[in-house]
Short mmCIF file of C-alpha atoms in Angstrom, two decimals:
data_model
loop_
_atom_site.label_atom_id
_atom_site.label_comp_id
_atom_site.label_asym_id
_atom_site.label_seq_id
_atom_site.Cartn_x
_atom_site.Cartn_y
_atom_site.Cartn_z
CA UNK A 1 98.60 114.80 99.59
CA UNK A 2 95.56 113.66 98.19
CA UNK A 3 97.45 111.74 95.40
CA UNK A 4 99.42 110.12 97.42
CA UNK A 5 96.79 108.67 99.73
CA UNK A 6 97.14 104.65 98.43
CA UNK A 7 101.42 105.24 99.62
CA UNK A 8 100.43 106.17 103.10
CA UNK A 9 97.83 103.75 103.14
CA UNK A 10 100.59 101.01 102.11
CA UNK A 11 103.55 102.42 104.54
CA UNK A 12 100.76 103.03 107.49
CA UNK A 13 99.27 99.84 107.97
CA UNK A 14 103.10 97.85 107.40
CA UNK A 15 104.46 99.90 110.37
CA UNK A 16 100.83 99.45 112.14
CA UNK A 17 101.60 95.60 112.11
CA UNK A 18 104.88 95.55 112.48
CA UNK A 19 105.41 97.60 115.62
CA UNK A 20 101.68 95.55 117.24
CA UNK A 21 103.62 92.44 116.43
CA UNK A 22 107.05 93.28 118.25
CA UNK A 23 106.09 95.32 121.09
CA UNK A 24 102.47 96.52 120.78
CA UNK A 25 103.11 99.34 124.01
CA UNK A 26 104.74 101.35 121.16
CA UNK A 27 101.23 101.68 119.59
CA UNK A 28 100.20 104.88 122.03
CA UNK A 29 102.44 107.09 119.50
CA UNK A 30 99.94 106.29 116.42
CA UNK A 31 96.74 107.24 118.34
CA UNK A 32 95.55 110.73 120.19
CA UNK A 33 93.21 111.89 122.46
CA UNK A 34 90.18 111.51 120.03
CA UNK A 35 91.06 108.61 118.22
CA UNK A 36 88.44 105.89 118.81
CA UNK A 37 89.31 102.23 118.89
CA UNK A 38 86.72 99.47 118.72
CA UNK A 39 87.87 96.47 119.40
CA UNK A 40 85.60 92.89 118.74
CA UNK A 41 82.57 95.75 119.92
CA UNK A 42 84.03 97.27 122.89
CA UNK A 43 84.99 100.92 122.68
CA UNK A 44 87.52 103.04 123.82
CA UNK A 45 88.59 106.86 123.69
CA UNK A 46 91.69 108.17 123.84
CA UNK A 47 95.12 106.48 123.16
CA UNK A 48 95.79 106.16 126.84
CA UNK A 49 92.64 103.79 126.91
CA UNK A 50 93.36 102.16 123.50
CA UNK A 51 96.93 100.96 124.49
CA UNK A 52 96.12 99.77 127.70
CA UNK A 53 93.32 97.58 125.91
CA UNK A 54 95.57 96.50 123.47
CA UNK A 55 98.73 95.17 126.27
CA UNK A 56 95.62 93.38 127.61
CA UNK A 57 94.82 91.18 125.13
CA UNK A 58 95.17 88.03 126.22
CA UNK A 59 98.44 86.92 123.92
CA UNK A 60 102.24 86.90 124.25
CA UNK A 61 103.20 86.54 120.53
CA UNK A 62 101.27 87.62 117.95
CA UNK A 63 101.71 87.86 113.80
CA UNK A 64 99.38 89.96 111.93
CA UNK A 65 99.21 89.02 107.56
CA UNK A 66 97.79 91.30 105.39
CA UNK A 67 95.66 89.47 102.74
CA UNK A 68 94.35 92.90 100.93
CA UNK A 69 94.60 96.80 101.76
CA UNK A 70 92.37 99.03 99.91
CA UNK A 71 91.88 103.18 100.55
CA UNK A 72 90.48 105.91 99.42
CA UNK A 73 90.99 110.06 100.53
CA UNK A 74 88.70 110.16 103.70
CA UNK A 75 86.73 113.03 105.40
CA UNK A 76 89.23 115.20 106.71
CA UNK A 77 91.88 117.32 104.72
CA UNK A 78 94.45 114.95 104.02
CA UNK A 79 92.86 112.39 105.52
CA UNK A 80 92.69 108.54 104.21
CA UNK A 81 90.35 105.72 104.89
CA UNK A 82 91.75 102.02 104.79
CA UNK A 83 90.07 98.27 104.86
CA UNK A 84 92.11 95.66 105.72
CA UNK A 85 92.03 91.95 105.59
CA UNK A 86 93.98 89.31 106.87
CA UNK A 87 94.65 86.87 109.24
CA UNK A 88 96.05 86.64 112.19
CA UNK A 89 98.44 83.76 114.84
CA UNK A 90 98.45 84.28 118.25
CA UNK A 91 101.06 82.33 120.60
CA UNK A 92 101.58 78.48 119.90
CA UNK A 93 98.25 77.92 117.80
CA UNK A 94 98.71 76.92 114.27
CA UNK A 95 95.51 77.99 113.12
CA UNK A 96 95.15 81.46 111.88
CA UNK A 97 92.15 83.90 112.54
CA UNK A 98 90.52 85.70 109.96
CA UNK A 99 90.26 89.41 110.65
CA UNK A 100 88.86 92.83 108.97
CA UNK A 101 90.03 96.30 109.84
CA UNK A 102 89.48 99.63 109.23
CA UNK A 103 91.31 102.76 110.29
CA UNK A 104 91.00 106.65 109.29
CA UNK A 105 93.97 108.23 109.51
CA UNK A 106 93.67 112.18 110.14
CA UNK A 107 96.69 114.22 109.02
CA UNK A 108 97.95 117.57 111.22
CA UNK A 109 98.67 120.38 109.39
CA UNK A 110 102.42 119.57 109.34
CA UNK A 111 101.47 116.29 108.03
CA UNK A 112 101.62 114.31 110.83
CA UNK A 113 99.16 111.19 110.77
CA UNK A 114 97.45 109.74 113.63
CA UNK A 115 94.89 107.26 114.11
CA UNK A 116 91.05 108.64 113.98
CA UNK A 117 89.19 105.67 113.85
CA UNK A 118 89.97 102.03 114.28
CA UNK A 119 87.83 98.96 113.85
CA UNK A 120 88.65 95.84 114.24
CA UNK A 121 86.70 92.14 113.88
CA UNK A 122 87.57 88.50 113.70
CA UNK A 123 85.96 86.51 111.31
CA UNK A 124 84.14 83.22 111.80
CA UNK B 1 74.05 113.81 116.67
CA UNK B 2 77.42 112.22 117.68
CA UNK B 3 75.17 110.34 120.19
CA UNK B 4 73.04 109.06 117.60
CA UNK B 5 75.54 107.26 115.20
CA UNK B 6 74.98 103.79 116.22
CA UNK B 7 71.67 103.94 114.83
CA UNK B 8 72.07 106.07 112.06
CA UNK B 9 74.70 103.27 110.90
CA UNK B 10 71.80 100.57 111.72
CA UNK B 11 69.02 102.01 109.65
CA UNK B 12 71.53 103.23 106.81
CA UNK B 13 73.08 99.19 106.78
CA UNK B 14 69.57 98.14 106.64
CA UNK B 15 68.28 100.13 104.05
CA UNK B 16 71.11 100.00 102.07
CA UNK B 17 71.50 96.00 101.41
CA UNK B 18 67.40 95.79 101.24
CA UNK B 19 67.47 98.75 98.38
CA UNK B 20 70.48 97.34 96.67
CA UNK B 21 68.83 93.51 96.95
CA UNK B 22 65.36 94.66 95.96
CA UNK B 23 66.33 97.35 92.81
CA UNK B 24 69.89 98.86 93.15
CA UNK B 25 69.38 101.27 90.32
CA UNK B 26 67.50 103.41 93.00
CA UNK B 27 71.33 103.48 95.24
CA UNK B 28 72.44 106.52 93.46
CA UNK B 29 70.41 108.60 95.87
CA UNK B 30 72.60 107.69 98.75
CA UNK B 31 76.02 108.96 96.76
CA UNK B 32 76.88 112.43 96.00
CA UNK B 33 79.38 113.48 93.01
CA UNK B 34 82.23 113.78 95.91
CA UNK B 35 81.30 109.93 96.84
CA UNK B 36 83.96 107.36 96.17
CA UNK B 37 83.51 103.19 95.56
CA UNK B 38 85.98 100.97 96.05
CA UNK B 39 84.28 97.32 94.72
CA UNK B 40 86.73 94.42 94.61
CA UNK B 41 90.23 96.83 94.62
CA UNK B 42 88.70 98.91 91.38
CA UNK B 43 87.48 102.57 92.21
CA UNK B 44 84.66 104.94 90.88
CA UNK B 45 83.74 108.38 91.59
CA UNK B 46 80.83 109.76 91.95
CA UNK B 47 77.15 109.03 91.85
CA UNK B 48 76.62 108.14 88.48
CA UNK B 49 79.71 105.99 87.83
CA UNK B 50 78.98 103.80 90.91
CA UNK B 51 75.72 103.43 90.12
CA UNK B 52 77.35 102.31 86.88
CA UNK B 53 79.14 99.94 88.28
CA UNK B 54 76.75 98.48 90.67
CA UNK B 55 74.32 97.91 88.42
CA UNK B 56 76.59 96.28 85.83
CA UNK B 57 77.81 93.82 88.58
CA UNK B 58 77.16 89.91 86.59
CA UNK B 59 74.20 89.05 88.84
CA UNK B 60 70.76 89.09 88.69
CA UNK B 61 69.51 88.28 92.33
CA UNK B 62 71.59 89.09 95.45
CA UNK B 63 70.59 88.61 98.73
CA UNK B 64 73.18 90.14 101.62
CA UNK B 65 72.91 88.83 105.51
CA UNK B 66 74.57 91.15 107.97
CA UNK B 67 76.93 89.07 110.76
CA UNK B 68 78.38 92.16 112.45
CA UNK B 69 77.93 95.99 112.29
CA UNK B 70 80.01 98.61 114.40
CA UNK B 71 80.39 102.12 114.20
CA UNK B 72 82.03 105.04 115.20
CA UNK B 73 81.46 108.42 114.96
CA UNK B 74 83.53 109.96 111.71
CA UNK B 75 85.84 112.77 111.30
CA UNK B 76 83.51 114.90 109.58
CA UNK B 77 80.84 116.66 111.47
CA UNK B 78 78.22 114.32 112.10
CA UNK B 79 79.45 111.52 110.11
CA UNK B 80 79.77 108.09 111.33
CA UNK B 81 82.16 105.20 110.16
CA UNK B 82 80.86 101.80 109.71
CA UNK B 83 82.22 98.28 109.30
CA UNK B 84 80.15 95.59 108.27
CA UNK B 85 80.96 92.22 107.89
CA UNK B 86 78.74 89.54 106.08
CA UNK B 87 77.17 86.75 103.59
CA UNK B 88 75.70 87.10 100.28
CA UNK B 89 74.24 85.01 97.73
CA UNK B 90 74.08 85.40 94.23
CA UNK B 91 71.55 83.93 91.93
CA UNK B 92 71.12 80.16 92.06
CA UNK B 93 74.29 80.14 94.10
CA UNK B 94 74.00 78.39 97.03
CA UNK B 95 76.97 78.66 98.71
CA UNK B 96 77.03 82.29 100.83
CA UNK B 97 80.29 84.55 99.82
CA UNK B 98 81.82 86.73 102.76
CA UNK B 99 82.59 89.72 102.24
CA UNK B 100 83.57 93.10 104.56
CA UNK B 101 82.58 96.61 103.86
CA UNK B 102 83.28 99.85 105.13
CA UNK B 103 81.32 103.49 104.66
CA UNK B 104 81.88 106.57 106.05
CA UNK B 105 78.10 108.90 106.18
CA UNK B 106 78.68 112.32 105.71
CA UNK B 107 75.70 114.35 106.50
CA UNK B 108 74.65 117.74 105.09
CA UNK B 109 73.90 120.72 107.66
CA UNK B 110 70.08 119.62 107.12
CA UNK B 111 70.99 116.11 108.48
CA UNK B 112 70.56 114.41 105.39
CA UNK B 113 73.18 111.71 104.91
CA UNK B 114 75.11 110.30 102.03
CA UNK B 115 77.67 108.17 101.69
CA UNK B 116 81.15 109.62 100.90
CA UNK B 117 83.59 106.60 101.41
CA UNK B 118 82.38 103.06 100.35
CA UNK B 119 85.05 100.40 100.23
CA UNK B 120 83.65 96.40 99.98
CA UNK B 121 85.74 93.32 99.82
CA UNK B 122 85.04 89.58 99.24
CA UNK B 123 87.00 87.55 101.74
CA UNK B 124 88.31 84.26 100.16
#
């Protein structure tokens, strides 16, 4: 698994995006009870917490680039770390935000991979 | 411990730009042969490689400003995850460069901490 840790990095974070951008209530399936999100500083446990703080976010449309991805084999067996950057368009304005974000993704023994931790900032 | 990690990830942050500003040959001590670097998309392992590489980085002064720090605590037992985001200066260079980093702090069973995942990124 180990070897293969920059391919789940990659196919992670593209279905991350794309399922945050088209209906981010899906998200709950990626996250578990001890995944940790921290979003712009505020914390929350649990993937019941996390989605509901996602849905609120205060945007209707939203479109997530990636500018770079780069990981490495985390903590955990089978586990893999990931830093993001990009930028990000929310609703009708033109101007995209920068962002960074990391994630650890924790792998079950039948190779399942959820969410562990999850960071996210803007960028001024 | 767990309880702890947001200032374990301050003082490590802190004493981790002001060693690697001041004399970063002395970094090694904070990596252990299972520690990994990702600098600029181009990986190292272990102490004495990123060492290495840090010190062979084509600067002579660098001075790093911290914007934002969070953490969280990491998947391994008493780690903590950490996502920094900031400005550094190179040289006569006056114009800051941004830049994001992430490190995960494993810590041994005598609560001595070392840095296992390091991934850092200029943002353009």
């Amino acid at each position: 698994m180990a070897a293969n840790f920059e391919e789940v990095a990659k196919q992670f974070v593209q279905f991350y995006y794309e399922t945050f951008d088209s209906d981010r209530t899906q998200l709950g399936n990626l996250y578990r009870e001890q995944s940790m999100l921290t979003f712009e500083s505020s914390s929350v446990l649990g993937a019941g917490n996390i989605v509901e703080k996602l849905v609120s976010l205060p945007f209707q449309k939203v479109k997530h680039e990636i500018a770079t991805l780069d990981a490495q084999p985390g903590m955990g067996d089978g586990s893999v770390i990931i830093l993001v950057t990009g930028a990000l368009k929310v609703d009708e304005e033109e101007r995209p935000m920068n962002y960074t974000q990391t994630f650890q993704l924790a792998a079950t023994p039948d190779k399942q991979y959820f969410v562990y931790n999850d960071i996210f900032k803007l960028i001024y």
